[in-house]
Every structure is written in structure tokens, then in C-alpha cells.
Coordinates of C-alpha atoms in Angstrom, one line a residue:
V1 CA 0.0 0.0 0.0
Q2 CA 1.3 3.4 -1.0
L3 CA -0.2 6.7 0.0
Q4 CA 0.4 9.9 -1.9
A5 CA -0.5 13.2 -0.2
S6 CA -0.8 16.4 -2.2
G7 CA -2.5 19.8 -2.3
G8 CA -0.4 21.8 0.2
G9 CA 0.8 25.3 -0.5
L10 CA 1.1 28.8 0.8
V11 CA -2.2 30.7 1.5
Q12 CA -3.3 33.7 3.4
A13 CA -5.3 33.4 6.5
G14 CA -9.0 32.9 5.8
N15 CA -8.5 31.1 2.6
S16 CA -8.9 27.5 1.7
L17 CA -7.0 24.4 0.5
R18 CA -8.0 20.9 -0.4
L19 CA -5.6 18.1 0.4
S20 CA -5.8 14.8 -1.4
C21 CA -4.5 11.4 -0.3
V22 CA -4.4 8.8 -3.1
A23 CA -3.9 5.1 -2.2
S24 CA -2.3 2.8 -4.7
G25 CA -2.3 -1.0 -4.7
L26 CA -5.6 -1.5 -3.1
G27 CA -8.3 -1.2 -5.7
R28 CA -11.7 -2.1 -4.2
A29 CA -10.1 -2.9 -0.9
F30 CA -9.6 0.8 -0.3
S31 CA -13.1 1.0 1.2
A32 CA -12.0 -1.3 4.0
Y33 CA -9.4 1.2 5.2
T34 CA -9.8 3.9 7.8
V35 CA -7.9 7.0 6.7
G36 CA -6.7 9.8 8.9
W37 CA -4.9 13.1 8.5
F38 CA -2.3 14.2 11.0
R39 CA -0.1 17.2 11.1
Q40 CA 3.3 18.0 12.5
V41 CA 5.2 21.2 13.3
P42 CA 9.0 21.0 13.7
G43 CA 9.9 20.2 17.3
K44 CA 6.4 19.0 18.2
E45 CA 4.7 15.7 18.2
R46 CA 2.5 14.6 15.3
E47 CA -1.1 15.7 16.0
F48 CA -4.4 14.1 15.0
V49 CA -6.5 16.3 12.6
A50 CA -9.3 14.2 11.2
T51 CA -10.3 10.6 10.3
I52 CA -12.9 8.8 8.2
M53 CA -13.7 5.3 9.1
R54 CA -13.8 2.4 6.7
S55 CA -17.1 2.1 4.7
S56 CA -18.1 -1.1 6.6
G57 CA -17.8 1.0 9.8
G58 CA -20.3 3.6 8.5
G59 CA -17.7 6.0 7.1
S60 CA -18.1 8.2 10.2
T61 CA -15.8 11.2 10.6
S62 CA -14.0 12.7 13.6
Y63 CA -12.1 15.9 14.0
T64 CA -9.8 17.5 16.5
D65 CA -11.6 20.4 18.3
S66 CA -9.4 23.1 16.7
V67 CA -10.6 22.3 13.2
K68 CA -14.2 21.4 13.8
G69 CA -16.5 23.5 11.6
R70 CA -13.6 24.5 9.3
F71 CA -12.2 21.2 7.9
T72 CA -14.1 18.4 6.2
I73 CA -12.8 15.0 5.5
S74 CA -14.4 12.9 2.8
R75 CA -13.6 9.9 0.6
D76 CA -14.1 8.7 -2.9
N77 CA -13.6 4.9 -2.8
A78 CA -13.9 4.6 -6.6
K79 CA -10.8 6.8 -6.8
S80 CA -9.1 5.4 -3.8
T81 CA -8.8 9.0 -2.5
V82 CA -9.5 10.8 0.7
Y83 CA -9.8 14.6 0.8
L84 CA -9.3 17.1 3.5
Q85 CA -11.1 20.4 2.7
M86 CA -9.6 23.1 4.8
N87 CA -11.5 26.4 5.0
S88 CA -10.9 29.5 7.1
L89 CA -7.3 28.6 7.5
R90 CA -5.4 30.1 10.3
P91 CA -1.6 30.6 10.8
E92 CA -1.7 28.0 13.6
D93 CA -2.8 25.4 10.9
T94 CA 0.7 25.7 9.4
A95 CA 2.3 22.3 9.4
V96 CA 3.3 19.3 7.3
Y97 CA 0.1 17.2 6.8
F98 CA 0.3 13.5 6.6
C99 CA -2.3 11.0 5.6
A100 CA -2.3 7.5 7.1
A101 CA -4.4 4.3 6.6
S102 CA -5.2 1.2 8.5
S103 CA -7.5 -1.8 7.8
T104 CA -7.3 -3.1 11.3
L105 CA -7.7 -0.3 13.8
I106 CA -10.6 -0.2 16.1
S107 CA -12.8 2.9 16.4
S108 CA -11.5 3.9 19.9
S109 CA -7.9 4.0 18.6
R110 CA -8.6 6.1 15.5
F111 CA -7.1 9.3 17.1
Q112 CA -3.7 7.7 17.7
S113 CA -1.0 7.9 15.1
N114 CA 0.5 4.5 16.1
S115 CA -2.8 2.8 15.1
Y116 CA -2.1 3.5 11.4
G117 CA 0.3 1.2 9.5
Y118 CA 0.6 3.1 6.3
W119 CA 1.7 6.7 5.8
G120 CA 2.1 9.1 3.0
Q121 CA 5.1 11.4 2.6
G122 CA 3.5 14.6 3.8
T123 CA 2.5 17.9 2.2
L124 CA 3.4 21.3 3.6
V125 CA 0.6 23.8 4.4
T126 CA 1.7 27.3 5.2
V127 CA -0.8 29.9 6.3
S128 CA 0.4 33.5 6.4
S129 CA -1.2 36.2 8.6

């Protein structure tokens, strides 16, 4: 399984970006994977941002409090892709964003980075004030 994250860039505060995470090597099995977005600032631990459960688990979504109402995670299983729509961006959203996937995690562990076995390479989001 390979994950490719893209869509990062430099934007002004208040603007939007959409990140994409494309999985290769899974085909129809992609729907069985829970996919999460995490972010990391140099010198700090990787932080949970959002996750979308596998389709058999209802495809439910979860967000960290700081992005609720601004970010939306969604998936297109036919394209093996998960999106993170980020609106009303703030300077504190500046980070490298990583997508991660797992077919085995349980719902209660979806916020933990060590629950995900597959990781993309990260895409840099910079929000200027």
C-alpha cells in the first residue's frame, strides 16, 4: 500500500486548501481502510486532525476540536482517495500534513498515530497572517 498526499501550499489566513490522499495498490479494498490526517510542526509531536472510518464501519468522521467547523474529511472509494477540505485557514494550521491508513484499527484508537500502519510522505501547508 502506498499513500500519496498532495495539495499543500502557501495561502493567506481565511483562505482554503484541499488536500488529497491517493492510495495505490488497493483497488476495491480501499473502502476497507480507515484513513486519517495528521499534522506536525517541527519540534512538536504529530497531531491528529481528522479521520474517516472504513465504509463497513459507516464511514463516520471525527475531528480535533481546533478544526471542527472548518475542515471536512471525505472519501471517494472509486478513486481510492480521501480529501481534507480546509476552510478559514489560520496561521496555527501551518504544518506538514500526513495521511495514514489502516484496515485493522478499532474505532476507539482512531485518534492515535500508532494505530495506522501506512503513511504518506506529507504535504506542507503554510498559512500567512
